[in-house]
GROMACS .gro file of C-alpha atoms in nm:
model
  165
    1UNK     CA    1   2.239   6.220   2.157
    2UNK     CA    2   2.175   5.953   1.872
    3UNK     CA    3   2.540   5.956   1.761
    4UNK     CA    4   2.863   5.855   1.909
    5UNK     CA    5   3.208   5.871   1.787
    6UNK     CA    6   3.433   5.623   1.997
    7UNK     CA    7   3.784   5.749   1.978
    8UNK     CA    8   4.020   5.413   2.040
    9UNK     CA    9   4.342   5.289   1.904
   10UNK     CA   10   4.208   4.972   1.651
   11UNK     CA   11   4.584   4.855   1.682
   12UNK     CA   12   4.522   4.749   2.046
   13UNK     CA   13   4.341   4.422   2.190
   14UNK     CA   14   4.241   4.686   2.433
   15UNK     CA   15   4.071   4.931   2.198
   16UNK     CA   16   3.880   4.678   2.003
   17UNK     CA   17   3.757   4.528   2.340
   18UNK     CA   18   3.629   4.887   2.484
   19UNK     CA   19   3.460   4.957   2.148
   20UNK     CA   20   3.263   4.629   2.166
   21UNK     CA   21   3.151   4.688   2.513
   22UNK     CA   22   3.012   5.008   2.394
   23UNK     CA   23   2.856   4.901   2.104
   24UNK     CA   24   2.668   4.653   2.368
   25UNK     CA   25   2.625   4.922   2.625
   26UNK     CA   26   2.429   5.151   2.370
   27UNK     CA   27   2.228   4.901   2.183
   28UNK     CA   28   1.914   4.880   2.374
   29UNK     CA   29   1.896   5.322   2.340
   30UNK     CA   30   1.939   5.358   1.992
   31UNK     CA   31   2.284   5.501   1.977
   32UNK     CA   32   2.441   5.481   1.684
   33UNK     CA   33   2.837   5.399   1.748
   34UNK     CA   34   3.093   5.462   1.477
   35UNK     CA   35   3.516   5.421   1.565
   36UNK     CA   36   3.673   5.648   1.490
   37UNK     CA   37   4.111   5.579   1.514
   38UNK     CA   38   4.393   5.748   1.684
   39UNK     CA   39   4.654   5.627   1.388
   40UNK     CA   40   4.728   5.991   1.353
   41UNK     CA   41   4.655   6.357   1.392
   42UNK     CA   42   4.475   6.414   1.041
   43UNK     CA   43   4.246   6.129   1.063
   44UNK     CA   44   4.140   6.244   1.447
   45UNK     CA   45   4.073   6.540   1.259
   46UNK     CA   46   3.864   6.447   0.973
   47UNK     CA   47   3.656   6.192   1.177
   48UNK     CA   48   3.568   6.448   1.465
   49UNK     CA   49   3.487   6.660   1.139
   50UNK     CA   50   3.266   6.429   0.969
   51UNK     CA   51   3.117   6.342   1.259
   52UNK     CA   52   3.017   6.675   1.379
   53UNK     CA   53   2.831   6.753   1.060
   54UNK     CA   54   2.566   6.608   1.178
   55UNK     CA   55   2.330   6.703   1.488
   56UNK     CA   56   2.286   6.499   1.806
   57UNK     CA   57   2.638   6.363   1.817
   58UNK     CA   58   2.935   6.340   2.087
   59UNK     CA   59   3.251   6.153   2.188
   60UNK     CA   60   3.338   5.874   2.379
   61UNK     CA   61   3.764   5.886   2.442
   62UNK     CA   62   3.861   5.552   2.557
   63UNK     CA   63   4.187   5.524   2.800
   64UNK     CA   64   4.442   5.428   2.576
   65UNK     CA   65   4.792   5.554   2.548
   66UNK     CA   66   4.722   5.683   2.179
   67UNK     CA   67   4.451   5.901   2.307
   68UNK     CA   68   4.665   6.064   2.571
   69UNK     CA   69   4.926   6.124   2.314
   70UNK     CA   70   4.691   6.323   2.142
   71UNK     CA   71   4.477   6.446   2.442
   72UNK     CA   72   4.552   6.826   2.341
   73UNK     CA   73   4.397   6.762   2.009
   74UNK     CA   74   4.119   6.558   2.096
   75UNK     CA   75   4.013   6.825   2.338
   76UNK     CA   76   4.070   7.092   2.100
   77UNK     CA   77   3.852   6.898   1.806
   78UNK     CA   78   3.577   6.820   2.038
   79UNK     CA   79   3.571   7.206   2.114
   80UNK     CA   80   3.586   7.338   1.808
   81UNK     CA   81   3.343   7.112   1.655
   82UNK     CA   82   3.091   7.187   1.967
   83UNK     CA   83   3.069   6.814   2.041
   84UNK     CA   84   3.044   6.692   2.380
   85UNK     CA   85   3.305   6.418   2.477
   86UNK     CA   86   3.378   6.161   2.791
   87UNK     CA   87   3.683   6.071   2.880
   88UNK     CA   88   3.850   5.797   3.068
   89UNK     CA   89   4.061   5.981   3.244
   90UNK     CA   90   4.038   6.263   3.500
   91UNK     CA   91   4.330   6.434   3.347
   92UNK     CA   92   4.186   6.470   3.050
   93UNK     CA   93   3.891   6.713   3.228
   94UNK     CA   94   4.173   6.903   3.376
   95UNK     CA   95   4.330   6.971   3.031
   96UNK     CA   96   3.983   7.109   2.904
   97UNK     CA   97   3.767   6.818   2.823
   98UNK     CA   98   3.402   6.814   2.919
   99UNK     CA   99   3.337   6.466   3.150
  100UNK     CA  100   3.558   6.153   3.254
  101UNK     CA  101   3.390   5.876   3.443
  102UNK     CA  102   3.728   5.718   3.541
  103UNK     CA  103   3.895   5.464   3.782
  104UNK     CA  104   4.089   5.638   4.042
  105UNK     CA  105   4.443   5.626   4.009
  106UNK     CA  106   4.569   5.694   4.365
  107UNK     CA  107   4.373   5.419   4.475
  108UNK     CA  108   4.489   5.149   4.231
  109UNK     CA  109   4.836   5.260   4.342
  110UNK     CA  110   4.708   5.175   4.668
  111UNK     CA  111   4.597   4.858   4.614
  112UNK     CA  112   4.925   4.779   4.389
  113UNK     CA  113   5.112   4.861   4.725
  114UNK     CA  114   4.937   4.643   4.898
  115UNK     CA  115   5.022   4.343   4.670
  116UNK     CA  116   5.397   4.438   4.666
  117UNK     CA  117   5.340   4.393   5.060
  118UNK     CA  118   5.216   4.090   5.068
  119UNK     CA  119   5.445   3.944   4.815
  120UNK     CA  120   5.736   4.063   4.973
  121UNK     CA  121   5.600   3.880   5.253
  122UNK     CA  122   5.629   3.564   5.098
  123UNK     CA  123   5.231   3.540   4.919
  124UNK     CA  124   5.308   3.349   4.548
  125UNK     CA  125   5.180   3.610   4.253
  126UNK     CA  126   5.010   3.364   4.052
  127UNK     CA  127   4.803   3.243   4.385
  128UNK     CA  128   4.662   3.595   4.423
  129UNK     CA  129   4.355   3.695   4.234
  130UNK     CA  130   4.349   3.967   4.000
  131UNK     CA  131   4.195   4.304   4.115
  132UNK     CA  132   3.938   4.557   3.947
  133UNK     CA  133   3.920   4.853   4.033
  134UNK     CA  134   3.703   4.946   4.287
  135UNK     CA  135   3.693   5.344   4.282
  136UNK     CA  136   3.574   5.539   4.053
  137UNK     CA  137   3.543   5.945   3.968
  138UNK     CA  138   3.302   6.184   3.813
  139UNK     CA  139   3.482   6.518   3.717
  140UNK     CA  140   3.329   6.795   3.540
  141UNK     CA  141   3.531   7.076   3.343
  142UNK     CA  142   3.201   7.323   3.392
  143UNK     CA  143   3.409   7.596   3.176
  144UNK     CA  144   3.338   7.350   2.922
  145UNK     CA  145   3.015   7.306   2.946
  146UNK     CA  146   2.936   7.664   2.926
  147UNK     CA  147   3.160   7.668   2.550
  148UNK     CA  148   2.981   7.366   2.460
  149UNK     CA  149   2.618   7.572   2.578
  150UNK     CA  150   2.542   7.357   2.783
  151UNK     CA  151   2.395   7.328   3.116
  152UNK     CA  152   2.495   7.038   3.362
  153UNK     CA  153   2.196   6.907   3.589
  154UNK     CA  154   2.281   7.005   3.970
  155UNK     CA  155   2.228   6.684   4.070
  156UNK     CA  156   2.500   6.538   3.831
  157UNK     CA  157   2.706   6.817   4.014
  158UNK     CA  158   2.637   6.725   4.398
  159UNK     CA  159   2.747   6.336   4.284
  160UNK     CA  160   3.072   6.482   4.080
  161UNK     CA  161   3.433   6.380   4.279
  162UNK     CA  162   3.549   6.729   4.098
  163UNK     CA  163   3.418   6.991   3.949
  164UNK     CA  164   3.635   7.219   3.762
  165UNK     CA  165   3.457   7.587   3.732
   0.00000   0.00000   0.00000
């Protein structure tokens, strides 16, 4: 792959930070990174499009709440334009897209429990430190892959949380 389309919202603090830390990720393998916006549906469209008509290219989807609203889409772009996408959500594998290499959910829920314990205990919120996440998962939509020809490397299988065949 020499091309990446980043699919963020450009609207969002959030967006504008993810795209920068994968402009920075990429540098040193000579990945060229292009935004591409979730304003709306026709420019998703036309930038998957124009992106596509060249070889070696694929999709990064960060996790923002304009890219779930048009998760269907996305997905259904990214297929019929035969690019490969990640996604940053494991939802987004179960609704068809290729790869997500995302935090997991049940366990920040978890760990959000766990504060609401100790502050209803009596701990002050602003004393207690901020929290990353600290789990991650690999799923893998292998119908996917095989529409997208490709074939995924067994050992990126035997490490994947999920596999979806």
């Amino acid at each position: 792959m020499t091309r990446v389309g980043v699919i963020r919202n450009a609207a969002n603090p959030a967006g504008i930070a993810a795209f920068s830390a994968i402009q920075n990720a990429v540098r040193s393998l000579g990945v060229e990174v292009s935004p591409i916006n979730v304003r709306d549906p026709h420019e998703i469209e036309r930038s998957v499009a124009a992106l596509a008509r060249s070889p070696n290219g694929g999709l990064i989807v960060t996790q923002t709440a304009s890219a779930t609203l048009y998760r269907d889409l996305i997905i259904a772009v990214a297929a019929r334009q035969k690019l490969p996408a990640v996604y940053g959500n494991r939802y987004d594998v179960t609704a068809g897209g290729l790869i997500s290499y995302a935090n997991d959910l049940l366990d920040q829920f978890r760990q959000a429990a766990a504060y609401a314990d100790r502050i209803l205990k009596g701990a002050k919120p602003a004393e207690m430190p901020v929290q990353a996440p600290t789990k991650y998962q690999l799923m893998i939509n292998l119908k996917t892959a095989k529409a997208l020809g490709l074939t995924v490397p067994d050992t990126l299988l035997a490490r994947a949380d999920g596999v979806i065949e």
